[in-house]
CSV table of C-alpha atoms in Angstrom, one decimal:
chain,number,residue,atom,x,y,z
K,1,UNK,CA,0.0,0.0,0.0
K,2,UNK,CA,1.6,3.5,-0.8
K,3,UNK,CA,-0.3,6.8,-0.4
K,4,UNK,CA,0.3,8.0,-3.9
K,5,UNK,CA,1.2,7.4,-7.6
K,6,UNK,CA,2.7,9.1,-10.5
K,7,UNK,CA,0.4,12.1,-12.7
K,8,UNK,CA,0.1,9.6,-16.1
K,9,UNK,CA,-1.1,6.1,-13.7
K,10,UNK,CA,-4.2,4.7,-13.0
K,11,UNK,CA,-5.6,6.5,-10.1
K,12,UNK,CA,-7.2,4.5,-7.0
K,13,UNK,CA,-10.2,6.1,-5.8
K,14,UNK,CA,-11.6,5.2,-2.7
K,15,UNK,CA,-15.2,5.3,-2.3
K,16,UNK,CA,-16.8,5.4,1.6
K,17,UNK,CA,-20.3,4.2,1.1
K,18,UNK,CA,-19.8,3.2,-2.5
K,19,UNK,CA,-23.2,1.7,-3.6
K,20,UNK,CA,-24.4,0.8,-7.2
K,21,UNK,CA,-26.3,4.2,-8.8
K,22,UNK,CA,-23.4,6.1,-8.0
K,23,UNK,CA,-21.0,3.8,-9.2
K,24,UNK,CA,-22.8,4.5,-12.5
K,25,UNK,CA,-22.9,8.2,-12.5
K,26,UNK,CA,-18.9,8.2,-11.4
K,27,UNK,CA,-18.3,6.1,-14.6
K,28,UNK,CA,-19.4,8.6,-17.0
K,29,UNK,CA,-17.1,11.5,-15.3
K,30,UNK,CA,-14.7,12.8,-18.1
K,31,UNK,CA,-11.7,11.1,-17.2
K,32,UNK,CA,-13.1,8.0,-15.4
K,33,UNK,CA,-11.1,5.6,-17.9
K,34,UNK,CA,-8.2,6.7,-15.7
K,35,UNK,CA,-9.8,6.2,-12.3
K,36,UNK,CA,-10.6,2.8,-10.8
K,37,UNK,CA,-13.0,3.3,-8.2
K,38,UNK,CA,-13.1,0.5,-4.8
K,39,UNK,CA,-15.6,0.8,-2.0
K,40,UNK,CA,-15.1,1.4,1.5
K,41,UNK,CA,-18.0,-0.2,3.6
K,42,UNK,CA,-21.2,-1.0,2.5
K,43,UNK,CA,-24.1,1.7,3.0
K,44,UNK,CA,-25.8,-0.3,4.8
K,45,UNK,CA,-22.7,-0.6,7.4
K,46,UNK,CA,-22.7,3.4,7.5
K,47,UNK,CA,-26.7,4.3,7.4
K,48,UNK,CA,-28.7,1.4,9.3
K,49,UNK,CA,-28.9,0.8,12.6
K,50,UNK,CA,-26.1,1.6,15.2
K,51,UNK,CA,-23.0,3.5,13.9
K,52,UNK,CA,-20.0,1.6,16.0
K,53,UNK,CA,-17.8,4.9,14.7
K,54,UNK,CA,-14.4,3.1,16.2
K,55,UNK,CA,-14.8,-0.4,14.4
K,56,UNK,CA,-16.1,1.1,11.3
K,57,UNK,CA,-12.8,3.0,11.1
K,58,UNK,CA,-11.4,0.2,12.1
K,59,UNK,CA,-12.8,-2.1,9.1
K,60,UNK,CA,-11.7,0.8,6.8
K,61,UNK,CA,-8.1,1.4,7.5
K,62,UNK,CA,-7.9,-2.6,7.3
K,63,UNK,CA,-8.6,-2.6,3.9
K,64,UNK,CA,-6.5,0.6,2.7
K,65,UNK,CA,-3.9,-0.9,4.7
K,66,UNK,CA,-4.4,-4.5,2.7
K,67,UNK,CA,-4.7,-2.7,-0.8
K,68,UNK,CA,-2.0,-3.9,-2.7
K,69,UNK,CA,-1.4,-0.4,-4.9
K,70,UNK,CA,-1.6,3.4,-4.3
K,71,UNK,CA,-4.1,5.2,-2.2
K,72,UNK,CA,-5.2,8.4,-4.4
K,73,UNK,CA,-8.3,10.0,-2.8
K,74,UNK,CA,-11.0,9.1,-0.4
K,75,UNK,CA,-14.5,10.4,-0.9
K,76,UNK,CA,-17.6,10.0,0.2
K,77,UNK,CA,-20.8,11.4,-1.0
K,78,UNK,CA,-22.9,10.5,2.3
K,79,UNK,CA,-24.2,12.0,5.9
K,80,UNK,CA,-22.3,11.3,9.1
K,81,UNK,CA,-20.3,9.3,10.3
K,82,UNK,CA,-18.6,9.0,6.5
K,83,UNK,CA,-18.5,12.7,6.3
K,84,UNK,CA,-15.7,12.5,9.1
K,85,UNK,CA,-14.0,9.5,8.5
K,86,UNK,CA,-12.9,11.1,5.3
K,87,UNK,CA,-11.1,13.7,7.3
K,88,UNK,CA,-9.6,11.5,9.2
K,89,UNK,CA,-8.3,8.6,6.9
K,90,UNK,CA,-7.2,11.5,4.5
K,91,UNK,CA,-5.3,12.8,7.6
K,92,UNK,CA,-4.1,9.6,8.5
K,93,UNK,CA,-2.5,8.8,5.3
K,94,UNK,CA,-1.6,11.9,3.3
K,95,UNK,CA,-4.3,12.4,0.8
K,96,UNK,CA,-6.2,15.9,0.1
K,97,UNK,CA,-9.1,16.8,2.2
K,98,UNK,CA,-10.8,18.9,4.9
K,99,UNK,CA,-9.7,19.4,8.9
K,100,UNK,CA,-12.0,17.4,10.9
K,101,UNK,CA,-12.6,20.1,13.2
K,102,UNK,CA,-14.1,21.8,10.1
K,103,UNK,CA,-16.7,19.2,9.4
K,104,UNK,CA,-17.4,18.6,12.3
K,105,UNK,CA,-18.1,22.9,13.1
K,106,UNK,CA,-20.7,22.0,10.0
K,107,UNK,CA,-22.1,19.0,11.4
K,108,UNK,CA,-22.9,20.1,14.4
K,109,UNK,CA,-26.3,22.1,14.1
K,110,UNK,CA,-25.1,24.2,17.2
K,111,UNK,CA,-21.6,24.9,16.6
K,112,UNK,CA,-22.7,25.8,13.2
K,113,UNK,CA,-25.2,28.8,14.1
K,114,UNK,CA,-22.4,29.8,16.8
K,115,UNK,CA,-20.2,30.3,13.7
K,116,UNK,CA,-22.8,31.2,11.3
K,117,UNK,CA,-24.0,34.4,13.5
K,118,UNK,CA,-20.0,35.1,13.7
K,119,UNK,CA,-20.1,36.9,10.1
K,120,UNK,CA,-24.1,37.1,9.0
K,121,UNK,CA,-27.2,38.3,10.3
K,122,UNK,CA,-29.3,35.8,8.1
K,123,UNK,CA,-29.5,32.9,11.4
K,124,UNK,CA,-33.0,31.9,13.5
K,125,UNK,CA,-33.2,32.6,17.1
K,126,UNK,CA,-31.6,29.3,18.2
K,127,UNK,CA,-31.0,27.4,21.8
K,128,UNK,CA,-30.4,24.4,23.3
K,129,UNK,CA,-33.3,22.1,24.4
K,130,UNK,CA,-32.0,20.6,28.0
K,131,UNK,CA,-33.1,16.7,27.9
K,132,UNK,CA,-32.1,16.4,31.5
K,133,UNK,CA,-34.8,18.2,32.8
K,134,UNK,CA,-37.5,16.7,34.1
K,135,UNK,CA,-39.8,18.7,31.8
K,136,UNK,CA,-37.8,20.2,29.2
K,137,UNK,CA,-38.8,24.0,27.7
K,138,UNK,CA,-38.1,26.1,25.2
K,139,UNK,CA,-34.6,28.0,25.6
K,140,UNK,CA,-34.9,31.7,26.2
K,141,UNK,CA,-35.3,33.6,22.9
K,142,UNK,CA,-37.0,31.2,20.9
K,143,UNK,CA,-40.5,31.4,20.5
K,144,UNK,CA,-43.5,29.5,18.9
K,145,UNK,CA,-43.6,28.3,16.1
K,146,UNK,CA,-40.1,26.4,16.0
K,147,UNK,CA,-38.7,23.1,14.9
K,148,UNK,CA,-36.7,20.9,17.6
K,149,UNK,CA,-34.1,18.7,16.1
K,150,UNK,CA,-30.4,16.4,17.5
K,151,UNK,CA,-27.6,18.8,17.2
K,152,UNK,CA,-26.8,16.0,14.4
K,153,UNK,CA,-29.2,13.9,12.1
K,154,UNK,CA,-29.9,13.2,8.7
K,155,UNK,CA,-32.5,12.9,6.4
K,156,UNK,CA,-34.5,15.3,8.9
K,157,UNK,CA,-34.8,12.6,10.9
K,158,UNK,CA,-36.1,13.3,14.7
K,159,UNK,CA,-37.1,17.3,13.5
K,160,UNK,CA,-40.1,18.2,14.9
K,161,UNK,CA,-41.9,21.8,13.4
K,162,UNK,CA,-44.1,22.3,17.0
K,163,UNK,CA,-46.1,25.6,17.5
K,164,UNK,CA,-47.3,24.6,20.8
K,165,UNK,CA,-46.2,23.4,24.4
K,166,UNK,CA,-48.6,20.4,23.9
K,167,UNK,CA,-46.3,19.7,20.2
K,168,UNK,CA,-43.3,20.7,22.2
K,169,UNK,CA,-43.4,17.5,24.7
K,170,UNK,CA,-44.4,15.0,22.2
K,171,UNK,CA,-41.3,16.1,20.0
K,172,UNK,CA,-39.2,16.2,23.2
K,173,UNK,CA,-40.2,12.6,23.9
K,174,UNK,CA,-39.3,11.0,20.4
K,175,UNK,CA,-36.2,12.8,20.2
K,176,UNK,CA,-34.9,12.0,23.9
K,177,UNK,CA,-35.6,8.3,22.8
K,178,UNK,CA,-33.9,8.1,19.8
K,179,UNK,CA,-31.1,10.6,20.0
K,180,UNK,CA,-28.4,8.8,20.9
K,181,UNK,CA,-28.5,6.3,17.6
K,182,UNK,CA,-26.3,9.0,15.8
K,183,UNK,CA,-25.6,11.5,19.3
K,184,UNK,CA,-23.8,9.1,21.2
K,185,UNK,CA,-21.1,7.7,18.1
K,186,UNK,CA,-21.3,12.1,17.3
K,187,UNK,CA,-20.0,12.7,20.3
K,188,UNK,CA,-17.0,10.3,20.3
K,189,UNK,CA,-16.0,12.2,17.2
K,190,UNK,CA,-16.4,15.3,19.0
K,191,UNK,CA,-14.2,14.4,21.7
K,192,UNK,CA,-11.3,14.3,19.0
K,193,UNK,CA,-10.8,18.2,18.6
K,194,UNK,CA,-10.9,21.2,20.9
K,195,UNK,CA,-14.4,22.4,21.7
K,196,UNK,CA,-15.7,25.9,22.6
K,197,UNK,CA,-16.9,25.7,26.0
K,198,UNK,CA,-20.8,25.5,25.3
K,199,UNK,CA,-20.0,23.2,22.6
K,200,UNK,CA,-18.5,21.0,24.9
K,201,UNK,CA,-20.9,21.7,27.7
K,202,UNK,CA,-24.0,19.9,25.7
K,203,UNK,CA,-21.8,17.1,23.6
K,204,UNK,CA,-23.3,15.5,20.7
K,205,UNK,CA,-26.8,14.2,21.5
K,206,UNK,CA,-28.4,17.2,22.4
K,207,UNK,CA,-32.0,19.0,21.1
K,208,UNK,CA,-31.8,22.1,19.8
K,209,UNK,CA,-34.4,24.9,19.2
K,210,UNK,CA,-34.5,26.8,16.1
K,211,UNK,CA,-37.0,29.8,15.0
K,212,UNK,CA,-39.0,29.2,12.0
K,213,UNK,CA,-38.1,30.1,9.0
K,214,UNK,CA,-40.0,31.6,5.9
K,215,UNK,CA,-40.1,31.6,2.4
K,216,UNK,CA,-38.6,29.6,-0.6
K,217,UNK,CA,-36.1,27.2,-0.1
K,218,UNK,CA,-33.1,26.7,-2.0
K,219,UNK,CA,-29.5,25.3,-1.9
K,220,UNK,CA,-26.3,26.3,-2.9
K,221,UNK,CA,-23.3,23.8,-4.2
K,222,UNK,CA,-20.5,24.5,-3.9
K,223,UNK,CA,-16.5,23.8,-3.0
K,224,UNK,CA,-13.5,25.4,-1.4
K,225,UNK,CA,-9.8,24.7,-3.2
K,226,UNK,CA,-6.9,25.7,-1.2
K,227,UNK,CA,-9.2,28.2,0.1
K,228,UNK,CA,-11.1,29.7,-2.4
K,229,UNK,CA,-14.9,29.0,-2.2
K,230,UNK,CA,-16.5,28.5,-5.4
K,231,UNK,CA,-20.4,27.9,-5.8
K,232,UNK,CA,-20.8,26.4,-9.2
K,233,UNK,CA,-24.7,26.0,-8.7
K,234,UNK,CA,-28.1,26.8,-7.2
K,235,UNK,CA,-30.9,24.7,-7.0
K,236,UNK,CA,-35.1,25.1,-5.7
K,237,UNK,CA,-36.2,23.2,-3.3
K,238,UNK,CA,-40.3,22.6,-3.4
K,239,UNK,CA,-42.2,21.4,-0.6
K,240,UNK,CA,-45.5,19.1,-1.2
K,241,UNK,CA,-48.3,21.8,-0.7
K,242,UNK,CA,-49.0,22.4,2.9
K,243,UNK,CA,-46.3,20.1,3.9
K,244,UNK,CA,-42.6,20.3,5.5
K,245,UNK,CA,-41.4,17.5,2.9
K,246,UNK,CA,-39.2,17.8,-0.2
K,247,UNK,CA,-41.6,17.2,-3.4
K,248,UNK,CA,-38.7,17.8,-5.4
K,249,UNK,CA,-35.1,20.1,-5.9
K,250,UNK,CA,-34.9,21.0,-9.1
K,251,UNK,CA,-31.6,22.7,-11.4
K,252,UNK,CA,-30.9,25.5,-11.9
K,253,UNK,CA,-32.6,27.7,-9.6
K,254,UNK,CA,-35.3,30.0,-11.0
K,255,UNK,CA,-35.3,32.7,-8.5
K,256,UNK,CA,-34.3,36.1,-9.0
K,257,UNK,CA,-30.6,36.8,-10.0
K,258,UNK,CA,-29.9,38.8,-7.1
K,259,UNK,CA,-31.4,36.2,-4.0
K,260,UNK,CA,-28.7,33.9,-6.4
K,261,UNK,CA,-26.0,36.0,-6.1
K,262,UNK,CA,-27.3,36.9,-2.1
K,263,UNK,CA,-27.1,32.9,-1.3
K,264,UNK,CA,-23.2,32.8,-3.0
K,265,UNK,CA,-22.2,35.7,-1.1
K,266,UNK,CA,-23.7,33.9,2.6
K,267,UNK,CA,-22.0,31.0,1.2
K,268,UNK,CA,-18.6,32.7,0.7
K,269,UNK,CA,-18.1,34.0,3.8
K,270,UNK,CA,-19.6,31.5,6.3
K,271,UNK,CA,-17.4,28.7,4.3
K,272,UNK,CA,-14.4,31.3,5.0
K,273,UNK,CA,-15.0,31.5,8.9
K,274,UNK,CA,-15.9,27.8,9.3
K,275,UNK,CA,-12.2,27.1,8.0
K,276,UNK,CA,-13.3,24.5,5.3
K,277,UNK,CA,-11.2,23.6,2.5
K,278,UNK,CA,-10.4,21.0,-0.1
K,279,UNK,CA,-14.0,19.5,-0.2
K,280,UNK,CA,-17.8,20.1,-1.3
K,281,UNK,CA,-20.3,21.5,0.6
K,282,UNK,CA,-24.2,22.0,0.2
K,283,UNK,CA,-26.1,25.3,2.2
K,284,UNK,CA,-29.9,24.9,2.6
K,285,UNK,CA,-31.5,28.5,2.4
K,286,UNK,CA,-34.7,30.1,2.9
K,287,UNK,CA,-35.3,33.3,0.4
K,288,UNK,CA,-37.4,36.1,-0.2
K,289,UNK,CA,-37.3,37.1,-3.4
K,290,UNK,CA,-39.0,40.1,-2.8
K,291,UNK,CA,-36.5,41.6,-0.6
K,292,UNK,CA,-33.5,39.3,-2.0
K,293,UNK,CA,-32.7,38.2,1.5
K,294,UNK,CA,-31.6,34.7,2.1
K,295,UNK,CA,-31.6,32.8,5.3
K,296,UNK,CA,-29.4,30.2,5.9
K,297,UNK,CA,-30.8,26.9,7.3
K,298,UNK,CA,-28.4,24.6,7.4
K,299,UNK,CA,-24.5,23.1,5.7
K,300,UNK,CA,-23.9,19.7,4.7
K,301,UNK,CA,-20.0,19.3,4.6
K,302,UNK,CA,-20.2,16.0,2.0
K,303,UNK,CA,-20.7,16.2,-1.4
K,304,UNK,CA,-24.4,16.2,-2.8
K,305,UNK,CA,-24.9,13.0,-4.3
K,306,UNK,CA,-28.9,13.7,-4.8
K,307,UNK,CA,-27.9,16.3,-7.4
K,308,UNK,CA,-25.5,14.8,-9.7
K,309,UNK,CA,-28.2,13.6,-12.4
K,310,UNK,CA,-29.3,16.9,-12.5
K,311,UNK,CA,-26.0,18.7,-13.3
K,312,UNK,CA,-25.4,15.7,-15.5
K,313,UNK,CA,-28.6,16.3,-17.5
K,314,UNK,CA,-27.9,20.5,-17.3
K,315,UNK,CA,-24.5,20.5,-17.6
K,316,UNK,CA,-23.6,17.3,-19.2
K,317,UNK,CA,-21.3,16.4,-16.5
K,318,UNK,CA,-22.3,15.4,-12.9
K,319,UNK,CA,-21.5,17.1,-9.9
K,320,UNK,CA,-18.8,13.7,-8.5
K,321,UNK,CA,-16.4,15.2,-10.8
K,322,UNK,CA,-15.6,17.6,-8.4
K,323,UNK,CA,-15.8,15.5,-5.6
K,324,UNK,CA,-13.3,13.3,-7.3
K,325,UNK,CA,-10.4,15.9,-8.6
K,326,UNK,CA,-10.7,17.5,-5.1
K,327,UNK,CA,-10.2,14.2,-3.3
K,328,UNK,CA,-7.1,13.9,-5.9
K,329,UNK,CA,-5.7,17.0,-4.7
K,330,UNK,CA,-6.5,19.0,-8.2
K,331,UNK,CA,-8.3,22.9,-9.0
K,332,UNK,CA,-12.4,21.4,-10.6
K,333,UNK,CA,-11.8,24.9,-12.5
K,334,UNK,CA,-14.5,26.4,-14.3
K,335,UNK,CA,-17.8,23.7,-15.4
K,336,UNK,CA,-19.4,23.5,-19.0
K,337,UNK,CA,-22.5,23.6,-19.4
K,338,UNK,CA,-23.3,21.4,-22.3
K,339,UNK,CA,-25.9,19.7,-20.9
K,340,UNK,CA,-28.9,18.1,-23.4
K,341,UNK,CA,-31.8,19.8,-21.1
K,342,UNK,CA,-32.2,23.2,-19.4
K,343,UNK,CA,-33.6,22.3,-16.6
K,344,UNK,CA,-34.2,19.0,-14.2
K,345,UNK,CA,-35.6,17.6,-11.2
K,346,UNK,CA,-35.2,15.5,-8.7
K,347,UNK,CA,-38.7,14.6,-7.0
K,348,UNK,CA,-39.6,12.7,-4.3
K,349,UNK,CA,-43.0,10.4,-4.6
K,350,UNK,CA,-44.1,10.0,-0.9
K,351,UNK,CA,-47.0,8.5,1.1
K,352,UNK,CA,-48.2,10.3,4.0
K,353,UNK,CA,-49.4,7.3,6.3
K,354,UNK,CA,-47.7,4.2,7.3
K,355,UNK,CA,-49.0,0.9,5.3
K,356,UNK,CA,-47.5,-2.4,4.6
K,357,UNK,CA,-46.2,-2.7,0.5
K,358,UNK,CA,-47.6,-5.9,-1.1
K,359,UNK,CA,-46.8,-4.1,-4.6
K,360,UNK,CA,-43.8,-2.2,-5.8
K,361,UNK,CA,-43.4,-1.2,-9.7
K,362,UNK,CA,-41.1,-4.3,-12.1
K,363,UNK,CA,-37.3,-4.1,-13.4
K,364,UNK,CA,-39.8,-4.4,-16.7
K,365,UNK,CA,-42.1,-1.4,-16.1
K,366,UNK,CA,-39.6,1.0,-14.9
K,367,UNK,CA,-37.1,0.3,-18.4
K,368,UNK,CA,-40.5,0.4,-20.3
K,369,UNK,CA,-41.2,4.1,-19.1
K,370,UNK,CA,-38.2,5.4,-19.2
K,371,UNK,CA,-37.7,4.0,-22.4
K,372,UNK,CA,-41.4,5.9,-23.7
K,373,UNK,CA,-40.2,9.4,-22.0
K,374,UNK,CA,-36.7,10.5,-22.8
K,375,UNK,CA,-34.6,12.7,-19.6
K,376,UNK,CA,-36.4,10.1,-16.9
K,377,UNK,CA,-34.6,8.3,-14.1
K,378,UNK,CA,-36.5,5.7,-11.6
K,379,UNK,CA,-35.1,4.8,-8.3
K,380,UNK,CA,-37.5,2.4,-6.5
K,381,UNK,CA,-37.0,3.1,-2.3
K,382,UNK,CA,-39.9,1.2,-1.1
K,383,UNK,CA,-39.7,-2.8,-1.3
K,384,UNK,CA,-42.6,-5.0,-1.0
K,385,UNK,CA,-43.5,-6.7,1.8
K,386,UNK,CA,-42.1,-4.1,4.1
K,387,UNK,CA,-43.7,-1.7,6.3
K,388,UNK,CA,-42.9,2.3,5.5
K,389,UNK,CA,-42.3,3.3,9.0
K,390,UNK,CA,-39.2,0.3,8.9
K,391,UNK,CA,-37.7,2.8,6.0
K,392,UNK,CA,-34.5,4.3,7.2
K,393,UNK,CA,-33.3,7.7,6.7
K,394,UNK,CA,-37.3,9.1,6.6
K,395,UNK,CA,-38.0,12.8,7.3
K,396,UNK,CA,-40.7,12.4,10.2
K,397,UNK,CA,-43.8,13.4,8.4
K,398,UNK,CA,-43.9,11.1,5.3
K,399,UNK,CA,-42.3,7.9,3.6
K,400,UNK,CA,-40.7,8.1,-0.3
K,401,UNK,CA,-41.4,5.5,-2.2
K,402,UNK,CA,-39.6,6.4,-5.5
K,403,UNK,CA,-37.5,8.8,-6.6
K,404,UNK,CA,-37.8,9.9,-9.5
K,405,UNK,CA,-35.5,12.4,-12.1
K,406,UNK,CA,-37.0,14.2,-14.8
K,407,UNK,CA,-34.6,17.1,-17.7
K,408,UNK,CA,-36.4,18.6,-20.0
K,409,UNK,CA,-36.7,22.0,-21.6
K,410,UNK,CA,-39.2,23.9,-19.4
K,411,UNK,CA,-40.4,23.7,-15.7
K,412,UNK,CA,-44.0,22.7,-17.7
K,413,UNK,CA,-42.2,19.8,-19.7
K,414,UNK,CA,-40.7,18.5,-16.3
K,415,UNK,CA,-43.9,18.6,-14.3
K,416,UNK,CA,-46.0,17.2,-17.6
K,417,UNK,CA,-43.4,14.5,-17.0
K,418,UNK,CA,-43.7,13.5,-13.7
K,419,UNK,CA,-46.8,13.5,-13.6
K,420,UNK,CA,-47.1,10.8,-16.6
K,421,UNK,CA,-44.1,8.7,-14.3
K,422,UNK,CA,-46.7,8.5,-10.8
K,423,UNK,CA,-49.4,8.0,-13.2
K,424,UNK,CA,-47.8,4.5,-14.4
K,425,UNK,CA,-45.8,3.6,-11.3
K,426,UNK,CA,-48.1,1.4,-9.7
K,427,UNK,CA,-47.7,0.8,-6.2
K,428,UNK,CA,-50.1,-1.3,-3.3
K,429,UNK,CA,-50.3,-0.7,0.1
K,430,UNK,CA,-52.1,-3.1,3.2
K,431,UNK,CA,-53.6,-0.5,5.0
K,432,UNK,CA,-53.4,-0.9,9.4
């Protein structure tokens, strides 16, 4: 094993997490006849169930340390914990990448307002929730309505929007029973850099209380290269109607030009404080295209492995290449945009009540539609004969059972589409 190889050799890409869709997308990536690209765990190791942080590092330095060839890059396209065992296997031996303590200011939904109010004004009233009490309350400054949510989750998993005190204890209840399935392995991680004291003080499975925030959300993409942030796109994020839950993101963004440039600039210099560098990041935003204001609502310190169709479809080239030419220590420099489409979608097709599947769409009648519209994807996430609330990684107010990517020319054409693709997806449910 040896931690690099020369500029004109194959390069060895390690992959945390690699699973099968991605492993597509990262073999159309110019250049990917000169990568070869190995997996690092399983998903299913990283996302399901318990996260035994020291043995999964464990497992991973096992196999670099077994690989009978260079070491290049290792990325990783998911949530926690893979978004900080990349800092620290690429500090361990060598490679490109971001400070732990960096991530880990991003992962952590507390330590990343403390930072975030460091340098903008755009931030919720925020507080910590203490789960100690004996009847937990709201912290001082943050009022009804508000969402409760671990210091760190994903997938919105245990976040709570409660306008009440009645909302408040119910949310307080699921989270104190399940926060320490991601809290507890959080904080071990935690424990591995210097804190700021109130940091320290509440450790990694903690509750915290945010505001509410208003208007239309969005995301920024972006990277930092030796230091220089660079956001090379902005996407919408749509809510079902009268929901909290993703209906779909959709690239690129069609809000006004100046919320656009108001989300980069946010992006810029929160990115600069936090420290990060060498790696891709995601910002979720709240906007108001009225005023042009953009409030930040959270960062993701991974790459965004949700968007890559739709830069590939946009662009003509997906998003992973700059995950991977980062992780090889190289500038991404400036991205075509040579796409076949102007515009595409990610969207989510959910249920909204728990229901046993005794019918999922065929192999046969996904290729068949996609085959009949052109710019469609179909990525089945419900299986039959499983209940929805045994789904991992759910937001806590719905269960997806497809996802579903749709290019075309107009926002019309792409909704036109979609709607054909539910239309012909046929799913059952067992009710009770």
């Amino acid at each position: 094993m040896t931690t690099s190889s020369s500029p004109l050799e194959e390069k060895n890409v390690f992959v945390i997490g690699l699973d099968d869709s991605n492993e597509e997308v990262l073999s159309r990536i110019p250049g990917a006849d000169r990568y070869r690209f190995h997996g690092l765990l399983s998903p299913e190791e990283l996302q399901h169930g318990d996260i035994p942080i020291d043995d999964l590092m464990a497992k991973a330095q096992a196999r670099l340390d077994a690989f009978d060839g260079s070491i290049d890059a290792i990325v990783s396209y998911w949530d926690f914990p893979s978004s900080t065992m990349v800092a620290m296997l690429c500090e361990k031996y060598g490679l490109p990448g971001n400070a732990l303590k960096a991530v880990l200011k991003c992962e952590d939904k507390y330590w990343s307002r403390i930072e975030q109010a460091k340098v903008i004004d755009e931030v919720p009233s925020f507080g910590i929730v203490d789960l100690e009490k004996d009847t937990p309350r709201p912290p001082e400054g943050v009022d009804y309505p508000m969402w409760l949510k671990p210091v760190k989750s994903f997938s919105s998993e245990l976040a709570f929007h409660v306008t009440d005190e009645a909302e408040f204890d119910k949310a307080v209840a699921e989270i104190r029973a399940g926060v320490d399935r991601v809290g507890r392995p959080f904080d071990r991680i935690l424990g591995m850099v210097d804190l700021p004291a109130e940091v320290a003080e509440v450790g990694g499975a903690a509750c915290l209380a945010e505001g509410e925030l208003s208007g239309v959300q969005a995301a920024a993409e972006g990277y930092v290269y030796k230091g220089q942030v660079t956001v090379y796109g902005v996407l919408d994020s749509i809510n079902y109607p009268g929901t909290t839950s993703f209906l779909r993101h959709q690239y690129p963004s069609q809000l006004p030009e100046d919320t656009v440039e108001r989300m980069k600039e946010i992006s810029v210099r929160v990115m600069e404080q936090i420290g990060f560098d060498n790696a891709t990041f995601s910002i979720e935003f709240f906007c108001h295209p009225e005023s042009g204001q953009a409030c930040l609502l959270e960062i993701n310190p991974r790459h965004s492995q949700s968007h890559a169709e739709l830069f590939e479809y946009v662009d003509g080239v997906a998003n992973h290449q700059i995950m991977v030419e980062l992780g090889l220590g190289q500038d991404p420099g400036r991205r075509r945009n040579q796409g076949d489409y102007r515009i595409a979608g990610k969207w989510y097709h959910r249920r909204f009540r728990d229901a046993l599947v005794t019918r999922v769409p065929t192999r046969g009648e996904i290729a068949d539609l996609q085959a009949e519209i052109p710019g469609v994807k179909i990525e089945l996430v419900a299986e039959k004969g499983i209940r929805l609330s045994e789904l991992p990684e759910q937001d806590s107010y719905s269960y997806e059972l497809a996802h579903v990517f749709v290019a075309a020319q107009t926002e019309r054409e792409m909704e036109s589409k979609y709607r054909r693709c539910i239309e012909a997806l046929r799913f059952d449910f067992e009710e009770g």
